[in-house]
Tab-separated table of N, CA and C and ligand atoms in Angstrom:
chain	number	residue	atom	x	y	z
A	161	MET	N	-111.884	80.548	-6.176
A	161	MET	CA	-113.298	79.779	-6.076
A	161	MET	C	-114.194	81.264	-6.812
A	162	LYS	N	-114.924	80.813	-7.811
A	162	LYS	CA	-116.064	82.382	-7.806
A	162	LYS	C	-116.761	81.497	-7.438
A	163	LEU	N	-117.173	82.713	-7.062
A	163	LEU	CA	-118.814	82.545	-6.639
A	163	LEU	C	-120.130	83.363	-7.368
A	164	LYS	N	-120.918	82.818	-7.600
A	164	LYS	CA	-121.982	83.907	-8.284
A	164	LYS	C	-123.533	83.952	-6.982
A	165	THR	N	-124.195	85.362	-7.354
A	165	THR	CA	-125.326	85.090	-6.166
A	165	THR	C	-127.034	84.804	-6.632
A	166	TYR	N	-126.653	84.523	-5.840
A	166	TYR	CA	-127.909	83.810	-6.430
A	166	TYR	C	-129.035	84.142	-5.804
A	167	ILE	N	-129.266	84.565	-4.399
A	167	ILE	CA	-130.349	85.056	-3.899
A	167	ILE	C	-130.224	85.476	-2.497
A	168	THR	N	-129.839	87.425	-2.618
A	168	THR	CA	-129.211	88.051	-1.842
A	168	THR	C	-129.653	88.142	-0.879
A	169	ALA	N	-128.608	88.827	0.028
A	169	ALA	CA	-128.688	88.509	1.703
A	169	ALA	C	-130.032	89.411	1.655
A	170	GLU	N	-130.923	90.434	1.547
A	170	GLU	CA	-131.752	91.352	1.351
A	170	GLU	C	-132.885	90.530	1.438
A	171	LYS	N	-133.226	90.294	0.083
A	171	LYS	CA	-134.256	88.802	-0.712
A	171	LYS	C	-135.239	87.435	0.505
A	172	ILE	N	-133.636	87.070	0.885
A	172	ILE	CA	-133.470	86.846	1.949
A	172	ILE	C	-134.029	87.273	3.385
A	173	GLN	N	-133.434	88.447	4.016
A	173	GLN	CA	-134.166	88.891	4.983
A	173	GLN	C	-136.345	89.061	4.882
A	174	GLU	N	-135.860	89.418	3.773
A	174	GLU	CA	-137.210	89.781	3.584
A	174	GLU	C	-137.518	88.632	3.126
A	175	LYS	N	-137.838	87.132	3.050
A	175	LYS	CA	-138.498	86.578	3.391
A	175	LYS	C	-138.020	85.696	4.449
A	176	VAL	N	-137.110	85.628	4.852
A	176	VAL	CA	-137.398	85.110	6.862
A	176	VAL	C	-138.963	86.067	7.579
A	177	ALA	N	-138.483	87.385	7.303
A	177	ALA	CA	-139.867	87.869	7.905
A	177	ALA	C	-140.799	87.007	7.754
A	178	GLU	N	-141.643	87.078	6.388
A	178	GLU	CA	-142.335	86.375	5.867
A	178	GLU	C	-142.490	84.772	6.362
A	179	LEU	N	-141.717	84.235	6.530
A	179	LEU	CA	-141.687	83.076	7.021
A	179	LEU	C	-142.312	83.142	8.333
A	180	ALA	N	-141.349	84.099	9.501
A	180	ALA	CA	-141.846	83.779	11.133
A	180	ALA	C	-143.573	84.934	10.912
A	181	ALA	N	-143.910	85.826	9.644
A	181	ALA	CA	-145.071	86.383	10.246
A	181	ALA	C	-145.891	84.808	10.218
A	182	ARG	N	-145.956	83.706	9.310
A	182	ARG	CA	-146.860	82.654	8.355
A	182	ARG	C	-146.410	81.957	10.421
A	183	ILE	N	-145.356	81.723	10.778
A	183	ILE	CA	-145.346	80.424	12.002
A	183	ILE	C	-145.865	81.481	13.197
A	184	ASP	N	-145.997	82.419	12.886
A	184	ASP	CA	-146.828	83.019	14.427
A	184	ASP	C	-147.693	82.973	13.566
A	185	GLU	N	-148.843	83.356	12.853
A	185	GLU	CA	-150.198	83.541	12.829
A	185	GLU	C	-150.245	81.712	13.176
A	186	TYR	N	-149.596	80.992	12.245
A	186	TYR	CA	-149.822	79.578	12.577
A	186	TYR	C	-150.147	79.283	14.228
A	187	LEU	N	-148.613	79.657	15.255
A	187	LEU	CA	-148.998	79.445	16.437
A	187	LEU	C	-149.510	80.117	17.737
A	188	GLY	N	-149.894	81.466	17.294
A	188	GLY	CA	-150.108	82.380	17.358
A	188	GLY	C	-149.489	82.463	19.195
A	189	ASP	N	-149.641	82.537	20.571
A	189	ASP	CA	-148.796	82.784	21.514
A	189	ASP	C	-148.978	81.437	23.182
A	190	SER	N	-148.836	80.494	21.293
A	190	SER	CA	-148.537	79.022	22.118
A	190	SER	C	-147.428	78.879	22.317
A	191	GLU	N	-147.032	78.122	23.742
A	191	GLU	CA	-145.873	77.046	23.923
A	191	GLU	C	-145.079	76.601	22.910
A	192	ALA	N	-145.057	77.046	22.182
A	192	ALA	CA	-144.150	76.151	21.300
A	192	ALA	C	-143.166	75.616	21.006
A	193	VAL	N	-142.542	74.643	19.925
A	193	VAL	CA	-140.876	74.388	19.734
A	193	VAL	C	-140.453	75.018	18.482
A	194	MET	N	-139.983	75.340	18.662
A	194	MET	CA	-139.459	75.059	17.066
A	194	MET	C	-137.732	74.855	17.179
A	195	ILE	N	-137.355	73.519	15.960
A	195	ILE	CA	-136.172	72.952	16.457
A	195	ILE	C	-135.207	72.937	15.289
A	196	ALA	N	-134.164	72.957	15.209
A	196	ALA	CA	-133.125	73.177	13.778
A	196	ALA	C	-132.570	71.516	13.794
A	197	ASN	N	-132.289	71.742	12.972
A	197	ASN	CA	-130.916	70.951	12.835
A	197	ASN	C	-130.491	71.092	12.540
A	198	LEU	N	-129.193	70.756	12.947
A	198	LEU	CA	-127.774	71.313	12.937
A	198	LEU	C	-126.449	70.448	11.757
A	199	LYS	N	-125.381	71.392	10.814
A	199	LYS	CA	-125.244	72.304	11.005
A	199	LYS	C	-126.083	73.994	10.313
A	200	GLY	N	-126.409	73.355	9.181
A	200	GLY	CA	-126.824	73.904	7.666
A	200	GLY	C	-127.586	74.740	8.048
A	201	SER	N	-129.333	75.088	8.999
A	201	SER	CA	-130.022	75.404	9.438
A	201	SER	C	-129.832	75.891	10.694
A	202	VAL	N	-128.621	77.162	10.960
A	202	VAL	CA	-128.183	78.124	11.948
A	202	VAL	C	-127.692	78.650	11.803
A	203	ILE	N	-127.913	79.475	10.758
A	203	ILE	CA	-128.575	80.571	10.782
A	203	ILE	C	-129.424	81.124	10.484
A	204	PHE	N	-130.256	80.484	9.630
A	204	PHE	CA	-131.782	80.759	8.669
A	204	PHE	C	-132.442	80.261	10.247
A	205	PHE	N	-132.147	79.452	11.535
A	205	PHE	CA	-132.854	79.591	12.552
A	205	PHE	C	-132.979	80.804	13.299
A	206	SER	N	-131.605	81.286	13.397
A	206	SER	CA	-131.504	82.393	14.364
A	206	SER	C	-132.033	84.083	13.866
A	207	ASP	N	-132.004	83.563	12.871
A	207	ASP	CA	-132.702	85.104	11.636
A	207	ASP	C	-133.863	85.228	12.154
A	208	LEU	N	-134.728	83.392	11.504
A	208	LEU	CA	-136.180	83.405	12.191
A	208	LEU	C	-136.390	83.776	13.429
A	209	ILE	N	-135.849	82.757	14.404
A	209	ILE	CA	-136.829	82.796	15.255
A	209	ILE	C	-136.903	84.895	16.365
A	210	ARG	N	-135.683	84.896	15.516
A	210	ARG	CA	-135.684	86.185	15.854
A	210	ARG	C	-136.736	87.174	15.267
A	211	GLN	N	-137.084	86.850	14.158
A	211	GLN	CA	-138.746	88.087	13.384
A	211	GLN	C	-139.494	87.509	14.315
A	212	MET	N	-140.303	86.706	15.628
A	212	MET	CA	-141.537	85.767	15.240
A	212	MET	C	-141.674	86.968	16.356
A	213	LYS	N	-142.945	86.704	16.660
A	213	LYS	CA	-143.435	88.291	17.919
A	213	LYS	C	-143.796	86.887	18.775
A	214	ASN	N	-143.845	85.851	18.602
A	214	ASN	CA	-144.671	84.971	20.382
A	214	ASN	C	-143.460	84.656	20.338
A	215	MET	N	-143.856	84.698	22.116
A	215	MET	CA	-142.362	85.049	23.446
A	215	MET	C	-142.982	83.917	24.354
A	216	ASN	N	-143.250	82.332	23.786
A	216	ASN	CA	-143.546	81.292	24.432
A	216	ASN	C	-143.232	80.576	23.304
A	217	ILE	N	-142.251	80.403	22.295
A	217	ILE	CA	-141.746	79.449	21.871
A	217	ILE	C	-140.231	79.134	22.765
A	218	THR	N	-139.554	77.657	22.575
A	218	THR	CA	-138.694	77.141	22.602
A	218	THR	C	-137.786	76.866	22.094
A	219	ALA	N	-136.488	77.053	22.034
A	219	ALA	CA	-135.675	76.265	20.893
A	219	ALA	C	-134.570	75.009	20.995
A	220	ASP	N	-135.163	73.722	20.656
A	220	ASP	CA	-134.056	73.048	20.905
A	220	ASP	C	-132.855	72.294	19.122
A	221	PHE	N	-131.999	71.439	19.166
A	221	PHE	CA	-131.799	71.250	18.440
A	221	PHE	C	-131.197	69.988	18.450
A	222	LEU	N	-130.606	69.054	16.780
A	222	LEU	CA	-131.270	67.780	17.383
A	222	LEU	C	-129.800	68.052	15.840
A	223	SER	N	-129.121	67.005	15.696
A	223	SER	CA	-128.190	66.214	14.324
A	223	SER	C	-128.270	65.482	14.333
A	224	THR	N	-127.916	65.229	12.641
A	224	THR	CA	-128.118	63.887	12.104
A	224	THR	C	-127.422	63.768	11.124
A	225	GLU	N	-126.077	62.444	10.709
A	225	GLU	CA	-125.483	62.419	9.476
A	225	GLU	C	-125.777	61.380	8.314
A	226	SER	N	-125.449	61.485	7.084
A	226	SER	CA	-126.847	60.788	6.493
A	226	SER	C	-124.972	60.239	5.337
A	227	TYR	N	-124.925	58.625	5.458
A	227	TYR	CA	-124.068	58.264	5.021
A	227	TYR	C	-124.348	58.875	3.532
A	228	ALA	N	-123.716	59.415	2.517
A	228	ALA	CA	-123.046	59.660	1.276
A	228	ALA	C	-121.582	60.417	0.772
A	229	GLY	N	-122.194	59.989	-0.179
A	229	GLY	CA	-120.405	60.742	-1.039
A	229	GLY	C	-121.006	61.819	-1.888
A	230	THR	N	-120.792	61.979	-2.752
A	230	THR	CA	-122.025	63.237	-2.648
A	230	THR	C	-123.387	62.737	-3.352
A	231	GLU	N	-123.584	61.436	-3.775
A	231	GLU	CA	-124.892	61.172	-3.703
A	231	GLU	C	-125.713	60.702	-2.728
A	232	HIS	N	-126.648	60.959	-2.466
A	232	HIS	CA	-127.363	60.479	-0.672
A	232	HIS	C	-127.760	58.609	-1.095
A	233	THR	N	-127.480	58.340	0.142
A	233	THR	CA	-127.312	56.922	-0.193
A	233	THR	C	-128.642	56.365	1.294
A	234	GLY	N	-129.720	57.287	1.742
A	234	GLY	CA	-131.246	57.141	2.415
A	234	GLY	C	-130.459	55.967	3.874
A	235	ILE	N	-129.170	56.657	3.856
A	235	ILE	CA	-129.423	55.987	5.490
A	235	ILE	C	-128.798	57.186	6.347
A	236	VAL	N	-129.529	57.590	7.307
A	236	VAL	CA	-129.945	59.219	7.819
A	236	VAL	C	-129.721	58.656	9.516
A	237	LYS	N	-128.649	58.871	10.471
A	237	LYS	CA	-129.246	58.518	11.573
A	237	LYS	C	-129.086	60.051	12.263
A	238	ILE	N	-129.536	59.848	13.870
A	238	ILE	CA	-129.766	61.209	14.574
A	238	ILE	C	-127.871	60.976	15.998
A	239	THR	N	-127.902	61.869	15.126
A	239	THR	CA	-125.712	62.031	16.254
A	239	THR	C	-126.111	63.273	17.439
A	240	ARG	N	-127.620	63.668	17.136
A	240	ARG	CA	-127.825	64.324	17.893
A	240	ARG	C	-129.308	64.678	18.932
A	241	ASP	N	-130.284	64.268	19.883
A	241	ASP	CA	-131.019	63.721	20.220
A	241	ASP	C	-131.155	65.382	20.839
A	242	LEU	N	-133.068	65.895	20.990
A	242	LEU	CA	-133.151	66.873	21.758
A	242	LEU	C	-132.891	66.894	23.093
A	243	SER	N	-132.867	67.764	23.156
A	243	SER	CA	-132.588	67.812	24.988
A	243	SER	C	-133.269	67.745	25.887
A	244	MET	N	-134.971	68.827	25.284
A	244	MET	CA	-136.542	69.162	25.370
A	244	MET	C	-137.364	67.726	25.574
A	245	ASP	N	-138.231	68.591	26.770
A	245	ASP	CA	-138.979	67.160	27.299
A	245	ASP	C	-140.582	68.139	25.795
A	246	ILE	N	-140.700	67.172	24.310
A	246	ILE	CA	-141.116	68.212	23.552
A	246	ILE	C	-143.015	67.614	23.823
A	247	THR	N	-142.844	66.753	24.530
A	247	THR	CA	-144.869	66.299	24.577
A	247	THR	C	-145.667	66.876	24.321
A	248	GLY	N	-146.872	66.923	23.582
A	248	GLY	CA	-147.253	67.258	23.350
A	248	GLY	C	-148.125	68.448	23.066
A	249	LYS	N	-146.788	69.206	22.667
A	249	LYS	CA	-146.014	69.948	22.324
A	249	LYS	C	-145.980	70.590	20.771
A	250	LYS	N	-146.728	71.875	20.206
A	250	LYS	CA	-147.482	72.095	18.734
A	250	LYS	C	-145.288	72.357	18.690
A	251	VAL	N	-144.625	71.944	17.092
A	251	VAL	CA	-143.339	71.889	17.076
A	251	VAL	C	-143.264	72.241	15.529
A	252	VAL	N	-142.409	73.003	14.967
A	252	VAL	CA	-141.422	74.199	13.594
A	252	VAL	C	-140.154	73.190	13.762
A	253	LEU	N	-140.563	72.423	12.384
A	253	LEU	CA	-138.711	71.564	12.271
A	253	LEU	C	-138.539	72.460	11.068
A	254	VAL	N	-136.976	73.611	11.786
A	254	VAL	CA	-136.475	74.583	10.414
A	254	VAL	C	-135.408	73.592	9.692
A	255	GLU	N	-135.040	73.816	8.808
A	255	GLU	CA	-133.942	72.958	7.877
A	255	GLU	C	-133.595	74.173	6.805
A	256	ASP	N	-132.354	74.134	6.425
A	256	ASP	CA	-131.751	74.835	5.474
A	256	ASP	C	-132.714	74.535	4.424
A	257	ILE	N	-132.281	73.218	4.140
A	257	ILE	CA	-132.925	72.618	2.057
A	257	ILE	C	-133.261	71.881	2.335
A	258	LEU	N	-135.023	71.619	1.345
A	258	LEU	CA	-135.621	70.024	1.702
A	258	LEU	C	-134.910	69.622	0.155
A	259	ASP	N	-134.101	67.961	0.248
A	259	ASP	CA	-133.305	68.517	-1.165
A	259	ASP	C	-134.414	66.829	-1.928
A	260	THR	N	-133.493	65.972	-1.121
A	260	THR	CA	-134.103	64.146	-1.962
A	260	THR	C	-135.568	64.324	-0.803
A	261	GLY	N	-135.514	64.836	0.443
A	261	GLY	CA	-136.761	64.436	0.804
A	261	GLY	C	-135.717	63.669	2.455
A	262	LEU	N	-134.828	62.469	2.220
A	262	LEU	CA	-134.940	61.775	3.152
A	262	LEU	C	-134.257	62.022	4.751
A	263	THR	N	-133.443	63.629	4.417
A	263	THR	CA	-133.414	63.432	6.099
A	263	THR	C	-134.282	63.789	6.724
A	264	LEU	N	-135.498	64.928	6.605
A	264	LEU	CA	-135.973	65.098	6.786
A	264	LEU	C	-137.623	64.189	7.255
A	265	GLU	N	-137.631	63.462	6.501
A	265	GLU	CA	-138.555	62.292	6.539
A	265	GLU	C	-138.398	61.342	7.747
A	266	HIS	N	-136.750	61.271	8.005
A	266	HIS	CA	-136.210	60.628	8.862
A	266	HIS	C	-136.626	61.344	10.403
A	267	ILE	N	-135.203	62.393	10.445
A	267	ILE	CA	-136.247	63.369	11.775
A	267	ILE	C	-137.953	63.267	12.339
A	268	MET	N	-138.170	63.571	11.525
A	268	MET	CA	-139.934	63.478	11.523
A	268	MET	C	-140.221	62.324	12.100
A	269	ARG	N	-140.410	61.097	11.443
A	269	ARG	CA	-140.850	59.474	11.783
A	269	ARG	C	-140.007	60.130	12.672
A	270	TYR	N	-138.602	60.020	13.496
A	270	TYR	CA	-138.128	59.732	14.706
A	270	TYR	C	-138.797	60.678	15.328
A	271	ILE	N	-139.089	62.273	15.419
A	271	ILE	CA	-139.910	63.430	17.010
A	271	ILE	C	-141.166	62.237	17.123
A	272	ARG	N	-141.915	62.874	15.695
A	272	ARG	CA	-143.480	62.093	16.062
A	272	ARG	C	-143.675	60.373	16.893
A	273	ASP	N	-141.798	59.019	17.022
A	273	ASP	CA	-142.369	57.761	16.856
A	273	ASP	C	-142.075	57.829	18.992
A	274	ILE	N	-140.746	58.740	19.076
A	274	ILE	CA	-140.357	58.899	20.166
A	274	ILE	C	-140.804	59.734	20.931
A	275	HIS	N	-140.185	60.967	20.432
A	275	HIS	CA	-140.505	62.077	21.685
A	275	HIS	C	-142.104	62.583	21.209
A	276	ASN	N	-143.191	62.039	20.480
A	276	ASN	CA	-144.725	62.883	20.942
A	276	ASN	C	-145.182	64.314	21.107
A	277	PRO	N	-145.218	64.601	20.178
A	277	PRO	CA	-145.579	66.408	20.028
A	277	PRO	C	-146.821	65.448	19.775
A	278	GLU	N	-147.367	67.249	20.279
A	278	GLU	CA	-148.937	67.411	19.225
A	278	GLU	C	-148.754	67.601	18.045
A	279	ASP	N	-147.852	68.173	17.041
A	279	ASP	CA	-147.342	68.702	15.993
A	279	ASP	C	-146.595	68.621	15.222
A	280	VAL	N	-146.228	68.913	14.449
A	280	VAL	CA	-144.678	69.466	14.063
A	280	VAL	C	-145.204	69.052	12.679
A	281	LYS	N	-144.449	70.439	12.200
A	281	LYS	CA	-145.133	71.237	10.316
A	281	LYS	C	-142.832	71.693	10.544
A	282	ILE	N	-142.827	71.549	8.892
A	282	ILE	CA	-141.216	71.815	8.866
A	282	ILE	C	-141.402	72.751	8.006
A	283	CYS	N	-140.362	73.950	8.273
A	283	CYS	CA	-139.788	75.636	7.412
A	283	CYS	C	-138.581	75.012	7.191
A	284	VAL	N	-138.792	74.998	5.369
A	284	VAL	CA	-136.820	75.188	4.541
A	284	VAL	C	-137.367	76.165	3.958
A	285	LEU	N	-135.890	77.008	4.255
A	285	LEU	CA	-135.602	78.106	3.039
A	285	LEU	C	-135.302	77.796	1.876
A	286	LEU	N	-135.110	76.453	1.537
A	286	LEU	CA	-134.709	76.747	-0.166
A	286	LEU	C	-135.548	74.725	-0.085
A	287	ASP	N	-136.458	74.825	-0.695
A	287	ASP	CA	-136.299	73.915	-1.710
A	287	ASP	C	-136.346	73.402	-3.280
A	288	LYS	N	-135.900	71.961	-3.294
A	288	LYS	CA	-135.363	71.708	-4.214
A	288	LYS	C	-135.992	70.349	-4.685
A	289	PRO	N	-138.114	71.162	-5.167
A	289	PRO	CA	-138.673	69.288	-5.528
A	289	PRO	C	-138.102	68.400	-6.340
A	290	SER	N	-137.350	68.874	-7.634
A	290	SER	CA	-137.200	68.203	-8.911
A	290	SER	C	-136.032	66.528	-8.205
A	291	ASN	N	-135.683	66.650	-7.318
A	291	ASN	CA	-134.443	65.942	-7.071
A	291	ASN	C	-135.258	65.015	-5.335
A	292	ARG	N	-136.107	66.117	-5.579
A	292	ARG	CA	-137.274	64.816	-4.333
A	292	ARG	C	-137.067	63.258	-4.547
A	293	ARG	N	-136.822	62.080	-3.443
A	293	ARG	CA	-137.191	60.927	-3.795
A	293	ARG	C	-138.291	60.235	-2.872
A	294	VAL	N	-138.109	61.189	-1.771
A	294	VAL	CA	-140.010	60.457	-0.984
A	294	VAL	C	-140.526	61.101	-0.569
A	295	GLU	N	-142.250	61.139	-0.596
A	295	GLU	CA	-142.951	62.280	-0.501
A	295	GLU	C	-143.314	62.692	0.441
A	296	LEU	N	-143.003	64.101	0.288
A	296	LEU	CA	-142.913	65.205	1.095
A	296	LEU	C	-142.341	66.017	1.929
A	297	ALA	N	-144.118	67.266	2.129
A	297	ALA	CA	-143.565	67.987	1.699
A	297	ALA	C	-143.512	69.001	2.965
A	298	ALA	N	-142.394	70.933	3.544
A	298	ALA	CA	-142.873	71.369	3.768
A	298	ALA	C	-143.698	72.061	3.714
A	299	ASP	N	-144.235	72.635	5.209
A	299	ASP	CA	-145.686	73.535	5.993
A	299	ASP	C	-145.568	74.680	5.211
A	300	PHE	N	-144.185	75.576	4.641
A	300	PHE	CA	-143.230	76.048	5.015
A	300	PHE	C	-142.588	77.115	4.313
A	301	VAL	N	-142.385	77.642	2.763
A	301	VAL	CA	-141.460	77.377	1.628
A	301	VAL	C	-140.734	78.672	1.691
A	302	GLY	N	-139.296	79.215	1.628
A	302	GLY	CA	-138.762	80.125	1.514
A	302	GLY	C	-139.071	80.432	-0.303
A	303	PHE	N	-137.946	79.629	-0.579
A	303	PHE	CA	-137.286	79.572	-2.073
A	303	PHE	C	-137.864	78.552	-2.465
A	304	THR	N	-138.005	78.046	-3.789
A	304	THR	CA	-137.885	76.359	-4.575
A	304	THR	C	-137.221	76.954	-6.049
A	305	ILE	N	-135.793	76.301	-6.248
A	305	ILE	CA	-134.926	76.283	-6.022
A	305	ILE	C	-134.642	75.181	-7.232
A	306	GLU	N	-134.362	75.734	-8.829
A	306	GLU	CA	-134.395	74.633	-9.611
A	306	GLU	C	-133.125	73.277	-8.400
A	307	ASN	N	-132.900	72.175	-9.308
A	307	ASN	CA	-131.738	71.331	-8.729
A	307	ASN	C	-129.838	71.656	-9.062
A	308	GLU	N	-129.877	73.047	-8.152
A	308	GLU	CA	-128.330	73.124	-8.652
A	308	GLU	C	-127.784	72.974	-6.857
A	309	PHE	N	-126.461	73.411	-6.397
A	309	PHE	CA	-125.913	73.113	-5.522
A	309	PHE	C	-125.931	74.514	-5.349
A	310	VAL	N	-125.725	74.877	-3.648
A	310	VAL	CA	-126.105	75.392	-3.227
A	310	VAL	C	-124.894	75.430	-2.175
A	311	VAL	N	-124.368	77.069	-2.009
A	311	VAL	CA	-123.563	77.844	-1.067
A	311	VAL	C	-124.276	78.810	-0.225
A	312	GLY	N	-123.285	79.105	0.803
A	312	GLY	CA	-123.964	80.173	2.134
A	312	GLY	C	-125.070	80.318	2.644
A	313	TYR	N	-125.441	81.376	3.795
A	313	TYR	CA	-126.108	81.929	4.326
A	313	TYR	C	-126.527	79.486	5.217
A	314	GLY	N	-125.784	79.645	6.369
A	314	GLY	CA	-125.630	77.990	6.706
A	314	GLY	C	-125.505	76.615	5.969
A	315	LEU	N	-125.487	76.889	4.591
A	315	LEU	CA	-124.567	75.434	3.524
A	315	LEU	C	-123.294	75.653	3.343
A	316	ASP	N	-122.875	74.560	3.447
A	316	ASP	CA	-121.610	74.289	3.364
A	316	ASP	C	-121.305	74.169	1.980
A	317	TYR	N	-119.473	74.727	1.647
A	317	TYR	CA	-118.931	74.001	0.798
A	317	TYR	C	-118.126	72.872	1.255
A	318	TYR	N	-118.300	71.506	1.314
A	318	TYR	CA	-116.721	71.285	2.272
A	318	TYR	C	-116.409	71.939	3.413
A	319	GLU	N	-118.081	71.803	4.034
A	319	GLU	CA	-117.671	72.840	6.319
A	319	GLU	C	-117.587	74.252	5.571
A	320	LYS	N	-117.026	74.920	4.702
A	320	LYS	CA	-116.449	76.190	4.623
A	320	LYS	C	-118.119	76.800	3.606
A	321	LEU	N	-117.698	78.520	4.383
A	321	LEU	CA	-118.662	79.254	2.623
A	321	LEU	C	-120.303	79.474	4.068
A	322	ARG	N	-121.000	78.283	5.457
A	322	ARG	CA	-121.366	78.757	6.127
A	322	ARG	C	-121.648	80.411	6.822
A	323	ASN	N	-120.875	80.683	6.529
A	323	ASN	CA	-120.762	82.429	6.593
A	323	ASN	C	-121.000	82.745	5.508
A	324	LEU	N	-120.897	82.621	4.915
A	324	LEU	CA	-121.439	83.503	3.452
A	324	LEU	C	-122.489	83.864	3.986
A	325	PRO	N	-123.168	85.394	3.742
A	325	PRO	CA	-124.843	86.335	4.278
A	325	PRO	C	-125.125	86.222	3.166
A	326	TYR	N	-125.011	85.575	2.010
A	326	TYR	CA	-126.282	85.048	0.795
A	326	TYR	C	-125.710	83.861	0.459
A	327	ILE	N	-127.145	83.792	-0.325
A	327	ILE	CA	-127.061	82.157	-1.588
A	327	ILE	C	-125.841	82.482	-2.742
A	328	ALA	N	-125.058	81.600	-2.776
A	328	ALA	CA	-124.435	81.286	-3.819
A	328	ALA	C	-123.907	80.279	-4.658
A	329	LEU	N	-124.381	80.213	-5.678
A	329	LEU	CA	-123.549	78.962	-6.818
A	329	LEU	C	-122.423	79.099	-6.704
A	330	VAL	N	-120.926	77.478	-6.860
A	330	VAL	CA	-120.009	77.767	-6.956
A	330	VAL	C	-119.552	77.355	-8.475
A	331	GLU	N	-119.188	78.720	-9.437
A	331	GLU	CA	-118.781	78.553	-10.378
A	331	GLU	C	-117.459	77.808	-10.716
A	332	GLU	N	-116.601	78.191	-10.008
A	332	GLU	CA	-115.297	77.766	-10.444
A	332	GLU	C	-114.509	77.152	-9.271
A	333	GLN	N	-113.905	76.284	-9.741
A	333	GLN	CA	-113.119	76.163	-7.673
A	333	GLN	C	-111.601	76.584	-7.849
B	183	LIG	P1	-131.629	65.013	1.955
B	183	LIG	O1	-132.230	64.451	2.439
B	183	LIG	O2	-133.659	66.333	1.701
B	183	LIG	O3	-131.628	65.285	0.204
B	183	LIG	O4	-130.527	67.227	2.074
B	183	LIG	C1	-130.384	67.462	3.433
B	183	LIG	C2	-129.504	67.785	3.389
B	183	LIG	O5	-128.164	67.831	2.686
B	183	LIG	C3	-129.268	69.329	3.807
B	183	LIG	O6	-129.504	69.472	5.273
B	183	LIG	C4	-128.785	70.113	3.609
B	183	LIG	O7	-127.554	69.815	4.646
B	183	LIG	C5	-127.969	68.338	1.945
B	183	LIG	N1	-128.109	69.475	0.806
B	183	LIG	C6	-128.891	69.364	-0.328
B	183	LIG	N2	-128.863	70.207	-1.094
B	183	LIG	C7	-127.414	71.048	-1.104
B	183	LIG	C8	-126.663	72.297	-1.629
B	183	LIG	O8	-127.818	72.934	-2.157
B	183	LIG	N3	-125.937	72.961	-0.992
B	183	LIG	C9	-125.717	72.602	0.003
B	183	LIG	N4	-124.151	73.256	0.464
B	183	LIG	N5	-125.838	71.440	1.213
B	183	LIG	C10	-127.374	70.869	0.344
């Protein structure tokens, strides 16, 4: 398989530090909850929270399944729920990539309706606005990219390549 570097590990780390500073500015020292949607965001999430200065945050996880082949069908299901009570708290939902927006739209509605937080903001490392199918924007965006399939830094290629330290395009299989 041939991979082409799309965003280097250094550029990612610079951006993660920038995002962490912006989230810190928003949260202050509040007892906020950082939530990662598994599995794709786990690498980004762990780097991001380690760059944050707020030592009152807690971390929680959920996971989703979307019934898709290569095309998104629009049906998203929560397969793992939060384990903590986030009632009345500020929440930052962390996701690897915002593509059609269907996954985050579903999670946002679910968290707001079922878990009653004070507020939910969205932080994504990558944003592909040209592929959006619902009206949704992230509050904290790392990189805005073209409509291309990217892998690495948590993003998988048939479950592999999540451990690649940079983001790449698959040029040949
Ligand atoms: P959405 O619901 O916004 O269409 O997509 C969200 C999910 O689709 C992401 O969390 C990710 O798992 C997957 N996805 C979207 N674009 C890409 C991509 O370019 N590469 C990889 N590996 N996954 C993607």
